[in-house]
Tab-separated table of C-alpha atoms in Angstrom:
chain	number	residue	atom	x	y	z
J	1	UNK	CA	-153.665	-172.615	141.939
J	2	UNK	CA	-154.482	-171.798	145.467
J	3	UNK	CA	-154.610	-168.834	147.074
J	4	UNK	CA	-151.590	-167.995	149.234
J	5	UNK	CA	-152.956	-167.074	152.089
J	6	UNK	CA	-152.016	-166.728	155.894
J	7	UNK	CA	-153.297	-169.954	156.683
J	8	UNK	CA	-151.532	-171.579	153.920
J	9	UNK	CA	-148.229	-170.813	155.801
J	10	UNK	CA	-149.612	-171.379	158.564
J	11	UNK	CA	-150.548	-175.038	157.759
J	12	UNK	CA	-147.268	-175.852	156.404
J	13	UNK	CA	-144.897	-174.727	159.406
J	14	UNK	CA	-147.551	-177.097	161.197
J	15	UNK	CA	-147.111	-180.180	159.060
J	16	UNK	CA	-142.788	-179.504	159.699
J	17	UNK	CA	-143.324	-179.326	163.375
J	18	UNK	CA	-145.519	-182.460	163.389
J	19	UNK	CA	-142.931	-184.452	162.012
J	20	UNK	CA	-140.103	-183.300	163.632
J	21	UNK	CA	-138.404	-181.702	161.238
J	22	UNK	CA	-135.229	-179.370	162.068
J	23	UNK	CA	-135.757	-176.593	159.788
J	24	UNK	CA	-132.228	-175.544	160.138
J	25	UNK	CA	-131.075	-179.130	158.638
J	26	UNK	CA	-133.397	-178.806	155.262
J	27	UNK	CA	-131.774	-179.057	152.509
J	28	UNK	CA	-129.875	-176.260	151.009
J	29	UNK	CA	-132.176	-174.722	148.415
J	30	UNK	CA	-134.770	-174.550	151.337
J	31	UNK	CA	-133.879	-172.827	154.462
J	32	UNK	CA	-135.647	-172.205	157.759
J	33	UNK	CA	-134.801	-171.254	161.136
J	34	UNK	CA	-136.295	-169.554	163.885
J	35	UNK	CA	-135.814	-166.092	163.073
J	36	UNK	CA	-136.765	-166.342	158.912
J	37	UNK	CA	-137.815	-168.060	156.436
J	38	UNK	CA	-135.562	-168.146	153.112
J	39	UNK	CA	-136.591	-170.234	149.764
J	40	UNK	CA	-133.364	-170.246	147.852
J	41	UNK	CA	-135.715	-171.030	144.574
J	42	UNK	CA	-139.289	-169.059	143.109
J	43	UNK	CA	-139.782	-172.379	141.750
J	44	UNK	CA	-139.517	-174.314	144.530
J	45	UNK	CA	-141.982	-171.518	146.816
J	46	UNK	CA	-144.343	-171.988	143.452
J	47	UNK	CA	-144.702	-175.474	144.174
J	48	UNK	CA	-144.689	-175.477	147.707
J	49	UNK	CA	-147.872	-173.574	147.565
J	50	UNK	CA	-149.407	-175.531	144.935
J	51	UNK	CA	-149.999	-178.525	147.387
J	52	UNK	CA	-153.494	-179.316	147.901
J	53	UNK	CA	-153.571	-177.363	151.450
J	54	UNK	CA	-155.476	-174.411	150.852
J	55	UNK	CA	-158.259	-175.165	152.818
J	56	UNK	CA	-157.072	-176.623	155.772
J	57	UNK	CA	-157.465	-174.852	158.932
J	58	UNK	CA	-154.024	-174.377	160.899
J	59	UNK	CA	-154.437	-176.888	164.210
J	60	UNK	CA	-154.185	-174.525	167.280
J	61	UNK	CA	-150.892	-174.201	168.950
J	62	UNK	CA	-150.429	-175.704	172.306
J	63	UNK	CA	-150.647	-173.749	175.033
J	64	UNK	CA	-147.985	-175.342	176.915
J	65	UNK	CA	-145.032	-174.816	174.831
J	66	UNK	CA	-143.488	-171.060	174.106
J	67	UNK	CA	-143.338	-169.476	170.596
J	68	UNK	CA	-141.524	-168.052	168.533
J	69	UNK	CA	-141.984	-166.565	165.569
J	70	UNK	CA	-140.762	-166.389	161.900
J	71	UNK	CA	-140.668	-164.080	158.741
J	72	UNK	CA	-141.077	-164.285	155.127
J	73	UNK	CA	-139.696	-161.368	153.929
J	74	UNK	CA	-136.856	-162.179	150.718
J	75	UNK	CA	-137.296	-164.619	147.419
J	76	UNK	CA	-133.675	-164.468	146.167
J	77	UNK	CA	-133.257	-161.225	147.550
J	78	UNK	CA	-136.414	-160.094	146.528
J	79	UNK	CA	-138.586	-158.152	149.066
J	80	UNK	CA	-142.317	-159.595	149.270
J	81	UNK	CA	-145.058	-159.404	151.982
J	82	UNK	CA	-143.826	-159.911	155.812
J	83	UNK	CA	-145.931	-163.325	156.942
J	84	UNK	CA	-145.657	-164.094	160.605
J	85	UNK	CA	-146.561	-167.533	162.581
J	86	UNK	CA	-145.860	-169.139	165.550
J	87	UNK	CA	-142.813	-171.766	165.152
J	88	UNK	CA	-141.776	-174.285	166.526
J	89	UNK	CA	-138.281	-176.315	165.738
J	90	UNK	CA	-135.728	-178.273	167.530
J	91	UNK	CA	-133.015	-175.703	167.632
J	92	UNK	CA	-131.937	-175.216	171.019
J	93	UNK	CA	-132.113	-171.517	172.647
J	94	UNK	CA	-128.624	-169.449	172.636
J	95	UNK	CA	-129.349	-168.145	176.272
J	96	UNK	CA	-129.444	-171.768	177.138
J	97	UNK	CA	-125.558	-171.410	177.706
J	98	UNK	CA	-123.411	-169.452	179.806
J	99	UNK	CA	-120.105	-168.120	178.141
J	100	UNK	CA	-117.137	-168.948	179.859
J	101	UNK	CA	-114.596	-167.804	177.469
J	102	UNK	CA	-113.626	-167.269	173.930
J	103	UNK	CA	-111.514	-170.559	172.269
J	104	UNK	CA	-111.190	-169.336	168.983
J	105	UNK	CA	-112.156	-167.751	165.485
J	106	UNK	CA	-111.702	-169.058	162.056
J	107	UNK	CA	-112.773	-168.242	158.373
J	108	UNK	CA	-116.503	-169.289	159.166
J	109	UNK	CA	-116.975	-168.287	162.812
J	110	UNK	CA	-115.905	-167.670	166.317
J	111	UNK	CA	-115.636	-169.677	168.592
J	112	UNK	CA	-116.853	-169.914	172.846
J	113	UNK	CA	-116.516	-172.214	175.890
J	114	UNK	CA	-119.781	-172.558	176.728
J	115	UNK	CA	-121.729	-174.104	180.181
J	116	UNK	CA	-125.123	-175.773	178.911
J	117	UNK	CA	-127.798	-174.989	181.752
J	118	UNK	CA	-129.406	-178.211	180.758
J	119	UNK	CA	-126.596	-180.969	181.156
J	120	UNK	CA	-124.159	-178.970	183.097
J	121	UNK	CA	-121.473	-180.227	180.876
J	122	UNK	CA	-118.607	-178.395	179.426
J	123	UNK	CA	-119.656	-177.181	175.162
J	124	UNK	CA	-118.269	-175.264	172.347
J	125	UNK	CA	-120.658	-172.923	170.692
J	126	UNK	CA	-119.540	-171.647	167.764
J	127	UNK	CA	-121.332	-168.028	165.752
J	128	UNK	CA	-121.872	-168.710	162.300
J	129	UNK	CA	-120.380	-165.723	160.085
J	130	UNK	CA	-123.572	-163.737	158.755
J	131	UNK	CA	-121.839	-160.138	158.718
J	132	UNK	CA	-121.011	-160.240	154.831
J	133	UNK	CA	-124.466	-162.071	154.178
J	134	UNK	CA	-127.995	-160.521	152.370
J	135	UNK	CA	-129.307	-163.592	150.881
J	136	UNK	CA	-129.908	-166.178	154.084
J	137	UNK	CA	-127.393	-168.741	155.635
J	138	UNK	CA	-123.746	-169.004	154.162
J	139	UNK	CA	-123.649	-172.128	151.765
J	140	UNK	CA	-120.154	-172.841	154.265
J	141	UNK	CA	-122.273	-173.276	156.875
J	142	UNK	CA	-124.893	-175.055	155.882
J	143	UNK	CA	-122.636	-177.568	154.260
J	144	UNK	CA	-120.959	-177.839	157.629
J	145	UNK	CA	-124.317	-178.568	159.869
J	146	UNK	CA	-125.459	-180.887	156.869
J	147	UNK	CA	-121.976	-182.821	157.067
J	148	UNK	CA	-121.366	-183.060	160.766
J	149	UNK	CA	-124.587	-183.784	161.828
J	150	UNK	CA	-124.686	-186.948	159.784
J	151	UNK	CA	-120.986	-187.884	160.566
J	152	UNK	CA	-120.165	-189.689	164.042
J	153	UNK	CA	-117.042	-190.904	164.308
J	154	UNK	CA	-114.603	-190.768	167.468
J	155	UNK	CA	-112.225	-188.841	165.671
J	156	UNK	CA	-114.656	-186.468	164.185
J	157	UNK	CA	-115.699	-182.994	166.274
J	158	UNK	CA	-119.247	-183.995	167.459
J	159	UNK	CA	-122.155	-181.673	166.462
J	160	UNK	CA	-124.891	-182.454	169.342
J	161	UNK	CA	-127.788	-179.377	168.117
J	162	UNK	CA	-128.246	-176.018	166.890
J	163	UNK	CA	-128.645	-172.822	169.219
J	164	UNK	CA	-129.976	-169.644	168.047
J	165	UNK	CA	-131.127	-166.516	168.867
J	166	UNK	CA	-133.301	-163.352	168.574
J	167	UNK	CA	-131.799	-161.922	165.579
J	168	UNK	CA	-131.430	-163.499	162.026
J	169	UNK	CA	-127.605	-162.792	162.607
J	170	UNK	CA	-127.689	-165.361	165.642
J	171	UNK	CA	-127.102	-168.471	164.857
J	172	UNK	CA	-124.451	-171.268	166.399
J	173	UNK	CA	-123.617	-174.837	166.346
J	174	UNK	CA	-123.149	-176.569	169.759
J	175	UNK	CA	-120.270	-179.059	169.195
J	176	UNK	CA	-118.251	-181.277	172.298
J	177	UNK	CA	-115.398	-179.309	172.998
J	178	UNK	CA	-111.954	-180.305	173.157
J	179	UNK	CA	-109.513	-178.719	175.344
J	180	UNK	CA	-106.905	-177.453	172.530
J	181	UNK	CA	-105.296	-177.737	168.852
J	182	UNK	CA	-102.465	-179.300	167.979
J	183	UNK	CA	-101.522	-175.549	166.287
J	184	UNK	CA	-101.761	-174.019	169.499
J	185	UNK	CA	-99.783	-176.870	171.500
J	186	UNK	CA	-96.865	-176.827	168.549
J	187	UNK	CA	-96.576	-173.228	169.212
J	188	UNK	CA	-96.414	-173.051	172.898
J	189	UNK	CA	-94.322	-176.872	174.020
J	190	UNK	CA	-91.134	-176.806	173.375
J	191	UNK	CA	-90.807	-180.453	173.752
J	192	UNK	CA	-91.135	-182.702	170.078
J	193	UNK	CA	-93.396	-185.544	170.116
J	194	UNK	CA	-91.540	-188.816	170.256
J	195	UNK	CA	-91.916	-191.104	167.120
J	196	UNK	CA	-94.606	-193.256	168.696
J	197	UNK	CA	-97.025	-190.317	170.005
J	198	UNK	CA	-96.897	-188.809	166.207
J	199	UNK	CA	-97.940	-192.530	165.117
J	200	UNK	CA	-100.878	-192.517	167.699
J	201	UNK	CA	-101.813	-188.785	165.952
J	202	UNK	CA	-101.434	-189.966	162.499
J	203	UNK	CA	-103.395	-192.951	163.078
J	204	UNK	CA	-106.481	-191.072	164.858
J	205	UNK	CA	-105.954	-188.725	161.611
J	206	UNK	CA	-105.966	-191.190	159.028
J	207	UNK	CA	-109.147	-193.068	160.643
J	208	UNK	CA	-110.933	-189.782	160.883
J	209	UNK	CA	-110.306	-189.299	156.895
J	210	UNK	CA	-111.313	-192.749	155.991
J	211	UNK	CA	-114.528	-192.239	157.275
J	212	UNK	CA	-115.087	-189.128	155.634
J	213	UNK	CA	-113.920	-190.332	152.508
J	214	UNK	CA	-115.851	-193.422	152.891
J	215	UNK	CA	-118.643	-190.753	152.852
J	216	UNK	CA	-117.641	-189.156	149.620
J	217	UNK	CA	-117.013	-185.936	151.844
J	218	UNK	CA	-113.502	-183.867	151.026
J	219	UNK	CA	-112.043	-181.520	154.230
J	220	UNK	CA	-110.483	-179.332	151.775
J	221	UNK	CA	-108.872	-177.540	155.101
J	222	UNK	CA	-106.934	-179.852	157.171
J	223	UNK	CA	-104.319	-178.042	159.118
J	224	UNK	CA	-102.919	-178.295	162.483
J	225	UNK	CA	-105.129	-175.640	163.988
J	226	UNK	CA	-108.279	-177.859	162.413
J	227	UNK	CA	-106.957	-180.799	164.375
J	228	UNK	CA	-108.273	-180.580	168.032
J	229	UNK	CA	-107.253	-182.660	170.908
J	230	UNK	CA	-109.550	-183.606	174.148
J	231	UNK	CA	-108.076	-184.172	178.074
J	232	UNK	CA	-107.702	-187.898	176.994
J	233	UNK	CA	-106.132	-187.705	174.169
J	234	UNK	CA	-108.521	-188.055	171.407
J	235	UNK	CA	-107.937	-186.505	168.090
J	236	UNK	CA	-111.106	-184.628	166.740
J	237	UNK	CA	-110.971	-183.423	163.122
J	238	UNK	CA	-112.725	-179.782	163.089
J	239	UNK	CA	-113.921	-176.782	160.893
J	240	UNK	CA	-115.692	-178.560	157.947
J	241	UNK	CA	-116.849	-174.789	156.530
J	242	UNK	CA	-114.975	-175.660	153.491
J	243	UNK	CA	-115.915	-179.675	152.872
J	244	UNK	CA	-117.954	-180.935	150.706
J	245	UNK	CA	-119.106	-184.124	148.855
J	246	UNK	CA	-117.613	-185.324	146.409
J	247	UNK	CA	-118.616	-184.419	142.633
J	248	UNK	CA	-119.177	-186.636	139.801
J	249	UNK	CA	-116.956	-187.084	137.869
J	250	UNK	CA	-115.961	-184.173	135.062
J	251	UNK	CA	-117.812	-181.466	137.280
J	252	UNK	CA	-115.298	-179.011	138.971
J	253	UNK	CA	-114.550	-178.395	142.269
J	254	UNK	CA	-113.635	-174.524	143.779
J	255	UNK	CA	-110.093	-173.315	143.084
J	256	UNK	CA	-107.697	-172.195	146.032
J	257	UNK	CA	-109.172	-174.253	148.395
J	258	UNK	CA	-107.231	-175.351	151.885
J	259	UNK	CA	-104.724	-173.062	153.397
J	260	UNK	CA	-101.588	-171.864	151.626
J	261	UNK	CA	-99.331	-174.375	153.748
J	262	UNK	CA	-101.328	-177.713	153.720
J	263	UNK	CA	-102.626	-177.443	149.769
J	264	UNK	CA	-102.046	-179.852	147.267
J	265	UNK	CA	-99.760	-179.067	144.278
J	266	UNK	CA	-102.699	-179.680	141.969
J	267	UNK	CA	-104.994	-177.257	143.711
J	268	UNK	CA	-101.906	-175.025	143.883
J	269	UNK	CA	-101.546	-175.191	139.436
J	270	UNK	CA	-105.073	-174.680	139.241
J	271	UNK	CA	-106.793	-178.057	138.581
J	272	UNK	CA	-110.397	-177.892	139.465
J	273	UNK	CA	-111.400	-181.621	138.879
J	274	UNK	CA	-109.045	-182.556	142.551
J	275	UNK	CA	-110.201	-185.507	144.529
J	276	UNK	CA	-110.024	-186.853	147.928
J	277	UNK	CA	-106.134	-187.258	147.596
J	278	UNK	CA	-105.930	-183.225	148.119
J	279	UNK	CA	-106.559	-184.248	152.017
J	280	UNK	CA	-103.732	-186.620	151.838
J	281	UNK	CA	-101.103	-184.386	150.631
J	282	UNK	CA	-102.370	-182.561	153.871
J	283	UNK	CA	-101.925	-185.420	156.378
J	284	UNK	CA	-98.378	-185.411	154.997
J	285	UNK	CA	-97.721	-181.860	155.659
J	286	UNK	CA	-99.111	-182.249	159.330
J	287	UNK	CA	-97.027	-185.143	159.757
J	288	UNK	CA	-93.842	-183.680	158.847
J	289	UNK	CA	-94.902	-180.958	161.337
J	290	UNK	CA	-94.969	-183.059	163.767
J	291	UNK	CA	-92.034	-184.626	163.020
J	292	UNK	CA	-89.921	-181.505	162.606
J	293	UNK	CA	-92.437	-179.243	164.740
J	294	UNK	CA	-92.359	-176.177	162.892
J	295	UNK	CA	-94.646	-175.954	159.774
J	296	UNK	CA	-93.254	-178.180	156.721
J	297	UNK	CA	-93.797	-175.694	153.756
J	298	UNK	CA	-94.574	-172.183	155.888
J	299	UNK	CA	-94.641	-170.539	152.045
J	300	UNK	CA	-96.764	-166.410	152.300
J	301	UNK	CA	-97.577	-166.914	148.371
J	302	UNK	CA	-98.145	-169.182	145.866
J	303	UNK	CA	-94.653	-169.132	143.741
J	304	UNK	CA	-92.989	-168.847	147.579
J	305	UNK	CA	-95.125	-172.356	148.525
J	306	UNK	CA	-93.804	-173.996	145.109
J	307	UNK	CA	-90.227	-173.275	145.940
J	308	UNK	CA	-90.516	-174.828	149.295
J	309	UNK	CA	-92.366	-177.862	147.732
J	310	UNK	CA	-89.338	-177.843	145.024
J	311	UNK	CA	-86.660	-177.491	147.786
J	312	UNK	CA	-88.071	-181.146	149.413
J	313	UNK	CA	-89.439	-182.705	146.695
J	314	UNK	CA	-87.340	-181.862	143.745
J	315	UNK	CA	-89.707	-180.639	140.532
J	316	UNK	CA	-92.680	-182.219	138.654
J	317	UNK	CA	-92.761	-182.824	135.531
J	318	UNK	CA	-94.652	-185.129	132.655
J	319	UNK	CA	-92.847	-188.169	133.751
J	320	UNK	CA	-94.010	-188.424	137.210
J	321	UNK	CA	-97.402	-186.677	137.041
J	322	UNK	CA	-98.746	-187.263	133.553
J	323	UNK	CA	-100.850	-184.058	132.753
J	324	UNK	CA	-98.767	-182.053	134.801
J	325	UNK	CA	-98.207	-179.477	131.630
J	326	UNK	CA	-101.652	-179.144	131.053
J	327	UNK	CA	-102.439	-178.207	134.068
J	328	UNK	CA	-103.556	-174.004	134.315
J	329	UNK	CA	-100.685	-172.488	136.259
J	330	UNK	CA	-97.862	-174.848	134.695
J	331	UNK	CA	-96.535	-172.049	132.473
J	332	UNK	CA	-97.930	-168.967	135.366
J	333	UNK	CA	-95.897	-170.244	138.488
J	334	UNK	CA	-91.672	-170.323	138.002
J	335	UNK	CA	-90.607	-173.926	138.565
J	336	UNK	CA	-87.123	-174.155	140.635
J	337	UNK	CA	-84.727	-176.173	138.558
J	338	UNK	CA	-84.319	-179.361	140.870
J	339	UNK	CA	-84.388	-182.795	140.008
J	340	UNK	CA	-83.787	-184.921	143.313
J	341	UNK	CA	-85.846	-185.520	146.636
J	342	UNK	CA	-84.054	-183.605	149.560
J	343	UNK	CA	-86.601	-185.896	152.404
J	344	UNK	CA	-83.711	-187.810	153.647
J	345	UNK	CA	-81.222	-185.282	154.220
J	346	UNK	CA	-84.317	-183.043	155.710
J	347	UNK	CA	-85.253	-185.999	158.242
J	348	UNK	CA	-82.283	-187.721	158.416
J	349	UNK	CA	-83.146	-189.491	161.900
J	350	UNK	CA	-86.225	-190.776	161.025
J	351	UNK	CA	-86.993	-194.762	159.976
J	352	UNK	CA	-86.881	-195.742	156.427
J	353	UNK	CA	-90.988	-197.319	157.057
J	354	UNK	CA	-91.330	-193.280	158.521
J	355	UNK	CA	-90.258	-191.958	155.451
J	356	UNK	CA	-92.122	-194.160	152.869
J	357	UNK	CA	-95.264	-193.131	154.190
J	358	UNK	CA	-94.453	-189.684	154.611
J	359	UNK	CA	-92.911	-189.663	150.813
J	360	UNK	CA	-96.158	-191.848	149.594
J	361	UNK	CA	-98.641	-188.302	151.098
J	362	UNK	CA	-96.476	-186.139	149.383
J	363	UNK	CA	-96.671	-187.541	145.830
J	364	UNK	CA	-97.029	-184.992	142.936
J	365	UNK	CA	-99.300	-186.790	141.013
J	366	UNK	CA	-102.907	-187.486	142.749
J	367	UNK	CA	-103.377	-190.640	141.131
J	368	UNK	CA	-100.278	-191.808	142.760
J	369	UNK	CA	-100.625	-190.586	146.007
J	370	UNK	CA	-101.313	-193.038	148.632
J	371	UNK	CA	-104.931	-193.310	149.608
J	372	UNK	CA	-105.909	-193.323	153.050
J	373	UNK	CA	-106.590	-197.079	153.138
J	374	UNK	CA	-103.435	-197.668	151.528
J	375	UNK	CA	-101.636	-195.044	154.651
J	376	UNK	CA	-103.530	-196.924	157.419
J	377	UNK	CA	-101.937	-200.029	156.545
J	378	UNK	CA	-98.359	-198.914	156.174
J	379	UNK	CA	-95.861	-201.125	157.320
J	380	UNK	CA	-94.818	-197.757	159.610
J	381	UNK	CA	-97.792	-198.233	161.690
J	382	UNK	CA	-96.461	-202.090	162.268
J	383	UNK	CA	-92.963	-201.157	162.957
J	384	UNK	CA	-91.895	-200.471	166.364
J	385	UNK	CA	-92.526	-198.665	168.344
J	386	UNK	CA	-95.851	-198.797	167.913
J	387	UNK	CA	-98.618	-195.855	168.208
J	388	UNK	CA	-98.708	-194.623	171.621
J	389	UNK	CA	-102.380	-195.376	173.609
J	390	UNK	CA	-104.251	-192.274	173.313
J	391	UNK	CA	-105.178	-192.042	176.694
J	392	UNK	CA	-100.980	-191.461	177.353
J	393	UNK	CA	-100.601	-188.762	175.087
J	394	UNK	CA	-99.476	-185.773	176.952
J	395	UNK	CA	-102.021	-183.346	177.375
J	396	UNK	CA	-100.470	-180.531	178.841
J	397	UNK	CA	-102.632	-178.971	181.502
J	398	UNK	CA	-100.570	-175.925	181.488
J	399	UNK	CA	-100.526	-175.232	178.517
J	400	UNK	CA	-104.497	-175.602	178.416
J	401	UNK	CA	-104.579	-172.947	180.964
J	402	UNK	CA	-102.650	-170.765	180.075
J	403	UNK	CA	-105.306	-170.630	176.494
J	404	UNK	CA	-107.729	-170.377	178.522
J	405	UNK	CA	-106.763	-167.520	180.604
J	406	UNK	CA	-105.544	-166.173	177.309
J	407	UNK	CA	-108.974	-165.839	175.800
J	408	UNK	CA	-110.867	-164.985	178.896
């Protein structure tokens, strides 16, 4: 084997700068980034230096462009000897942008109107998490870099680079920002949105899931605040901290996954083997949101979120969700003893093609549940009237302000 030497790193950082390689974008088990290196695997760093490389000289590093520099310092949380060598990557440079404001913080992040120096234009930067972190980048986040920068779609939040800066803690994704959420405007207009304006929303939705899903990639956290919406009335999908692809099938998936409100009835009893379908039971909580606008099923715990489920639904059992019994909190969580759908009597003004659809997302059984193929060609979306033009969807300039002074 090789000696692992200096100029063995050396060489290597070399050959991923040659090709162009954003170390921030490798795959998971191997992470780089300006500020560290991090091998999630002894194996893998075994074999990386095993490569027939041991005598070539590291090229020189042009003079023109600046350098940074990076640090070998943990294997799995192992301390071993501090290596540093110039770097150079694609990331872009956090002081690159000039904070405007602050827009937001979730689970993974926080999040900042941003100016970029370089295009003038209007970004969101958003600070990955790394407080609670000892062993390199949060698997969250480096699912959602992997995900979003592979994913472009007009109703998917665009990921245009990586920023980061001096310290190991400092690293953000610079996304296109979009002015507000559709949890922020529900809680601040007082007006509903008519019947055709929730159509135009529920179609941008539903063509926003069928491309992830086309991609074998699961949300797991679609809520309204997740849902952003630009000046012209695009609908952006956001915060994919929690998605992932889609196993094969028989391997399970994390429990409690997606927020209390939006979550599926089989994540809610405890099945781990979900699919894609756990997304659609959330596009039919966000549309009766929008259709009632207050939150459909606002439950604080998990027997409270059953009972509101119950209350609209009526309960599950083995008839209409085969398995149901089986399932690992069928016998923990009290069922409510009732039989019949309350929908109609909750929405009583809505169209009978309105309720279908809205009654085909909020199917027990997962297998049942319409897919998001199936939802896009709904005979709702054909009825009249038909789905507002994005571009006339009320956008609320106030409302955008007042945020925005908000946050400042």
């Amino acid at each position: 084997m090789p000696v692992r030497t200096k100029a063995n790193i050396r060489h290597f950082i070399w050959k991923l700068r040659l090709r162009s390689v954003n170390p921030l974008l490798l795959p998971s088990y191997f992470r780089v980034c300006y500020s560290h290196v991090e091998f999630k695997y002894r194996t893998f760093l075994v074999s990386l230096f095993s490569l027939t490389m041991a005598n070539a000289p590291p090229p020189p590093p042009p003079a023109a462009i600046p350098t940074r520099h990076i640090k070998l310092t943990t294997v799995k949380g192992k301390h071993v000897d501090c290596i540093e060598a110039p770097f150079f990557g694609n990331c872009r440079d956090v002081e690159d942008f000039q904070k405007l404001n602050r827009v937001g913080e979730g689970t993974y992040g926080v999040v900042y109107r941003v100016k970029d120096s370089r295009t003038k234009q209007i970004v969101a930067l958003k600070k990955i998490r790394m407080e609670r972190e000892t062993d390199g980048m949060p698997v969250s986040s480096l699912r959602e870099i992997s995900i979003l920068k592979r994913m472009k779609h007009q109703n998917i939040v665009n990921v245009t680079d990586v920023a980061v800066g001096p310290r190991l803690e400092s690293i953000f994704l610079v996304m296109e920002y979009c002015e507000q959420d559709l949890g922020s405007l529900l809680d601040m207009v007082t007006t509903p949105y008519t019947a055709s304006e929730i159509k135009c929303l529920m179609l941008q939705l539903l063509r926003g899931l069928e491309y992830c899903h086309s991609h074998s990639i699961i949300h797991r956290d679609l809520k309204m605040s997740n849902l952003l919406l630009t000046s012209t009335g695009l609908l952006k999908i956001a915060d994919f901290g929690l998605a992932r692809t889609l196993s094969l099938p028989g391997k399970p998936m994390t429990p409690n996954v997606v927020t209390l409100w939006y979550r599926a009835p089989e994540v809610l009893f405890g099945d781990t083997n979900y699919t894609t379908a756990v997304d659609l039971w959330s596009a039919g909580c966000i549309m009766g949101e929008l259709m009632q606008h207050k939150p459909l099923l606002p439950g604080n715990t998990e027997q409270a979120q059953l009972d509101l489920i119950v209350k609209l639904l009526g309960a599950p059992n083995e008839t209409i969700w085969p398995g149901f019994n089986k399932l690992p909190s069928a016998k923990v969580l009290v069922m409510p003893k009732q039989s019949y759908s309350n929908i109609k009597e909750v929405f009583p003004r809505w169209s009978e093609q309105t309720l279908s659809l809205f009654a085909g997302l909020l199917t027990y059984n997962p297998k049942s549940r319409l897919n998001v193929k199936q939802a896009l060609v709904h005979p709702y979306f054909q009825e009249t009237p038909r789905a507002q033009d994005p571009s006339l969807l009320p956008t609320y300039p106030e409302v955008r302000n007042q945020l925005a002074e908000r946050e400042r």
